[in-house]
Amino acid sequence: MQQELKSELTKQHIVQEAFTLFYEKGFKTTSINDVMKATKMSKGAFYHHYKNKEQLGLEVIELKILKRVYDAMILPLKEQGNAMDILENTFLNRIKSFPFYDKKHGCPMNNLINEIGNYEMSYQLALKKIIEQWKKALIALINQGKNQNEIKKGVPSEAVAIYLISAFEGIRGIRKLYDNDSILDQYISGLSLYLHELKA
């Protein structure tokens, strides 16, 4: 049992360091040697836990990327309350809450989608699974809002869900190009107007 715990903690350490390297340097430019250096592990110790970089990449997506998106953008959509308030709180408050580090480096998921989304089928499927979970939760909330007469009945739920995800992910990427939040302020203004148009 002690050995299993030690092994699990070691894997968590590797995944955390790999996530940071992928986020800051990019997936393709990060080598196994970079990960070993960051974790202060020998090659033998590393390969005891992961057979290759692809397997490590998938673990990072499953354990770090999915958790970040789920905790910040999917779980809040499942709260009880006014659907429009939940949408506004989730999308507007989240974009305002990012520290400078996150603004500088963009969205970890979006970075991976742009870098390796068409590079390997296993990555594509893992990243797509996160988007589909997010989309499903949004569609459920929008439909709930329509049923409660908070959102216009004629609003196409799936189209709105895809638009909200795309706009949010897009501005995360665009913000990396700027040294201040003026572009975010414009996004927030535009999103506020768009969400207002959805109200019944």
Short mmCIF file of C-alpha atoms in Angstrom, two decimals:
data_model
loop_
_atom_site.label_atom_id
_atom_site.label_comp_id
_atom_site.label_asym_id
_atom_site.label_seq_id
_atom_site.Cartn_x
_atom_site.Cartn_y
_atom_site.Cartn_z
CA MET A 1 0.00 0.00 0.00
CA GLN A 2 2.85 2.39 0.89
CA GLN A 3 4.54 1.66 -2.45
CA GLU A 4 1.29 2.27 -4.35
CA LEU A 5 0.87 5.65 -2.64
CA LYS A 6 4.46 6.60 -3.40
CA SER A 7 3.98 5.59 -7.05
CA GLU A 8 0.76 7.62 -7.30
CA LEU A 9 2.41 10.72 -5.78
CA THR A 10 5.32 10.36 -8.20
CA LYS A 11 2.94 10.20 -11.15
CA GLN A 12 1.10 13.29 -9.89
CA HIS A 13 4.44 15.11 -9.67
CA ILE A 14 5.36 14.12 -13.23
CA VAL A 15 1.95 15.16 -14.58
CA GLN A 16 2.11 18.53 -12.80
CA GLU A 17 5.59 19.35 -14.10
CA ALA A 18 4.70 18.15 -17.61
CA PHE A 19 1.54 20.27 -17.58
CA THR A 20 3.55 23.37 -16.64
CA LEU A 21 6.13 22.69 -19.36
CA PHE A 22 3.49 22.05 -22.03
CA TYR A 23 1.68 25.23 -20.97
CA GLU A 24 4.74 27.47 -20.96
CA LYS A 25 6.86 25.95 -23.75
CA GLY A 26 4.41 24.02 -25.88
CA PHE A 27 3.85 20.29 -26.23
CA LYS A 28 6.01 19.59 -29.27
CA THR A 29 9.01 21.56 -28.00
CA THR A 30 8.93 19.86 -24.58
CA SER A 31 11.05 16.71 -24.52
CA ILE A 32 11.05 13.78 -22.12
CA ASN A 33 14.45 15.07 -20.99
CA ASP A 34 12.84 18.42 -20.10
CA VAL A 35 10.28 16.59 -17.97
CA MET A 36 12.96 14.48 -16.29
CA LYS A 37 14.98 17.60 -15.52
CA ALA A 38 11.94 19.38 -14.06
CA THR A 39 10.99 16.37 -11.93
CA LYS A 40 14.64 15.58 -11.02
CA MET A 41 14.03 11.98 -12.03
CA SER A 42 16.25 9.50 -13.81
CA LYS A 43 15.29 8.10 -17.19
CA GLY A 44 14.64 4.70 -15.63
CA ALA A 45 12.36 6.20 -12.97
CA PHE A 46 10.41 8.16 -15.56
CA TYR A 47 9.92 5.20 -17.91
CA HIS A 48 8.79 3.10 -14.98
CA HIS A 49 5.64 5.26 -14.92
CA TYR A 50 5.20 6.31 -18.58
CA LYS A 51 6.21 4.38 -21.65
CA ASN A 52 6.35 7.47 -23.91
CA LYS A 53 5.46 11.12 -24.29
CA GLU A 54 2.10 10.31 -25.88
CA GLN A 55 0.97 8.41 -22.78
CA LEU A 56 2.13 11.29 -20.57
CA GLY A 57 0.33 13.80 -22.80
CA LEU A 58 -2.93 11.89 -22.46
CA GLU A 59 -2.53 11.79 -18.66
CA VAL A 60 -1.99 15.56 -18.63
CA ILE A 61 -5.17 16.04 -20.67
CA GLU A 62 -7.18 13.67 -18.45
CA LEU A 63 -5.86 14.75 -15.05
CA LYS A 64 -5.04 18.44 -15.49
CA ILE A 65 -6.81 19.92 -18.52
CA LEU A 66 -10.15 18.17 -17.99
CA LYS A 67 -10.14 19.01 -14.28
CA ARG A 68 -9.45 22.70 -14.95
CA VAL A 69 -12.24 22.97 -17.53
CA TYR A 70 -14.66 20.87 -15.48
CA ASP A 71 -14.13 22.76 -12.22
CA ALA A 72 -14.20 26.24 -13.76
CA MET A 73 -16.54 26.01 -16.74
CA ILE A 74 -18.71 22.87 -16.51
CA LEU A 75 -19.51 22.38 -12.82
CA PRO A 76 -20.81 25.97 -12.36
CA LEU A 77 -23.31 25.36 -15.19
CA LYS A 78 -24.93 22.61 -13.09
CA GLU A 79 -25.76 24.88 -10.16
CA GLN A 80 -29.36 25.65 -9.26
CA GLY A 81 -30.75 29.06 -10.13
CA ASN A 82 -31.55 31.43 -12.98
CA ALA A 83 -29.99 30.09 -16.19
CA MET A 84 -29.03 33.55 -17.47
CA ASP A 85 -27.38 34.47 -14.18
CA ILE A 86 -25.40 31.22 -14.27
CA LEU A 87 -24.27 31.86 -17.85
CA GLU A 88 -23.19 35.40 -17.03
CA ASN A 89 -21.42 34.40 -13.83
CA THR A 90 -19.61 31.49 -15.45
CA PHE A 91 -18.37 33.26 -18.59
CA LEU A 92 -17.97 36.86 -17.46
CA ASN A 93 -16.60 36.24 -13.97
CA ARG A 94 -14.19 33.56 -15.15
CA ILE A 95 -12.61 35.76 -17.81
CA LYS A 96 -12.15 38.55 -15.25
CA SER A 97 -10.56 36.23 -12.68
CA PHE A 98 -7.51 35.03 -14.64
CA PRO A 99 -4.14 36.03 -13.18
CA PHE A 100 -1.50 37.59 -15.43
CA TYR A 101 0.27 34.23 -15.83
CA ASP A 102 -2.86 32.68 -17.38
CA LYS A 103 -3.47 35.71 -19.59
CA LYS A 104 0.10 35.55 -20.85
CA HIS A 105 0.01 31.84 -21.66
CA GLY A 106 -3.63 31.51 -22.78
CA CYS A 107 -5.89 28.52 -22.26
CA PRO A 108 -4.00 25.21 -21.77
CA MET A 109 -6.72 23.25 -23.58
CA ASN A 110 -6.91 25.70 -26.48
CA ASN A 111 -3.13 25.72 -26.79
CA LEU A 112 -3.12 21.93 -27.09
CA ILE A 113 -6.02 21.94 -29.57
CA ASN A 114 -4.13 24.39 -31.80
CA GLU A 115 -0.82 22.59 -31.42
CA ILE A 116 -1.71 18.89 -31.49
CA GLY A 117 -5.46 18.67 -32.17
CA ASN A 118 -4.81 17.15 -35.61
CA TYR A 119 -1.47 15.58 -34.72
CA GLU A 120 -2.55 12.30 -33.13
CA MET A 121 -6.01 10.71 -33.00
CA SER A 122 -5.72 9.88 -29.29
CA TYR A 123 -5.10 13.54 -28.42
CA GLN A 124 -7.89 14.66 -30.71
CA LEU A 125 -10.37 12.31 -29.05
CA ALA A 126 -9.28 13.27 -25.51
CA LEU A 127 -9.58 17.01 -26.20
CA LYS A 128 -12.84 16.60 -28.11
CA LYS A 129 -14.29 14.69 -25.14
CA ILE A 130 -13.74 17.78 -22.94
CA ILE A 131 -15.41 20.09 -25.47
CA GLU A 132 -18.35 17.70 -25.78
CA GLN A 133 -18.83 17.60 -21.98
CA TRP A 134 -18.77 21.39 -21.86
CA LYS A 135 -21.18 21.67 -24.79
CA LYS A 136 -23.57 19.13 -23.24
CA ALA A 137 -23.68 21.03 -19.92
CA LEU A 138 -24.31 24.31 -21.75
CA ILE A 139 -27.10 22.86 -23.86
CA ALA A 140 -28.78 21.47 -20.73
CA LEU A 141 -28.58 24.86 -19.01
CA ILE A 142 -29.88 26.75 -22.06
CA ASN A 143 -32.79 24.30 -22.41
CA GLN A 144 -33.50 24.74 -18.70
CA GLY A 145 -33.56 28.50 -19.23
CA LYS A 146 -36.01 28.13 -22.11
CA ASN A 147 -38.28 25.90 -20.03
CA GLN A 148 -38.23 28.47 -17.21
CA ASN A 149 -38.94 31.34 -19.63
CA GLU A 150 -35.60 32.97 -18.88
CA ILE A 151 -34.18 32.38 -22.38
CA LYS A 152 -36.04 32.91 -25.67
CA LYS A 153 -37.75 29.73 -26.86
CA GLY A 154 -36.46 30.09 -30.43
CA VAL A 155 -32.80 30.19 -29.40
CA PRO A 156 -30.89 27.24 -30.96
CA SER A 157 -29.31 25.68 -27.87
CA GLU A 158 -26.44 23.84 -29.57
CA ALA A 159 -25.48 26.82 -31.73
CA VAL A 160 -25.37 29.11 -28.68
CA ALA A 161 -23.32 26.56 -26.73
CA ILE A 162 -20.76 26.25 -29.54
CA TYR A 163 -20.61 30.03 -29.96
CA LEU A 164 -20.01 30.64 -26.24
CA ILE A 165 -17.25 28.02 -26.07
CA SER A 166 -15.60 29.28 -29.28
CA ALA A 167 -15.70 32.94 -28.26
CA PHE A 168 -14.33 32.19 -24.80
CA GLU A 169 -11.52 30.01 -26.12
CA GLY A 170 -10.78 32.48 -28.91
CA ILE A 171 -10.32 35.47 -26.62
CA ARG A 172 -8.04 33.43 -24.37
CA GLY A 173 -5.76 32.93 -27.36
CA ILE A 174 -6.00 36.51 -28.65
CA ARG A 175 -5.23 37.99 -25.21
CA LYS A 176 -1.73 36.46 -25.41
CA LEU A 177 -0.89 39.04 -28.10
CA TYR A 178 -1.61 42.08 -25.89
CA ASP A 179 0.15 43.60 -22.89
CA ASN A 180 -3.06 44.87 -21.25
CA ASP A 181 -6.72 43.88 -20.79
CA SER A 182 -8.32 46.30 -23.28
CA ILE A 183 -9.10 43.42 -25.67
CA LEU A 184 -10.70 41.48 -22.78
CA ASP A 185 -12.80 44.51 -21.85
CA GLN A 186 -14.13 44.64 -25.43
CA TYR A 187 -14.88 40.91 -25.35
CA ILE A 188 -16.75 41.30 -22.06
CA SER A 189 -18.83 44.16 -23.51
CA GLY A 190 -19.66 42.12 -26.60
CA LEU A 191 -20.50 39.01 -24.61
CA SER A 192 -22.73 40.97 -22.25
CA LEU A 193 -24.68 42.31 -25.25
CA TYR A 194 -24.95 38.83 -26.77
CA LEU A 195 -26.19 37.26 -23.53
CA HIS A 196 -28.71 40.09 -23.11
CA GLU A 197 -30.14 39.22 -26.54
CA LEU A 198 -30.82 35.66 -25.36
CA LYS A 199 -33.09 36.78 -22.53
CA ALA A 200 -36.80 36.09 -22.85
#
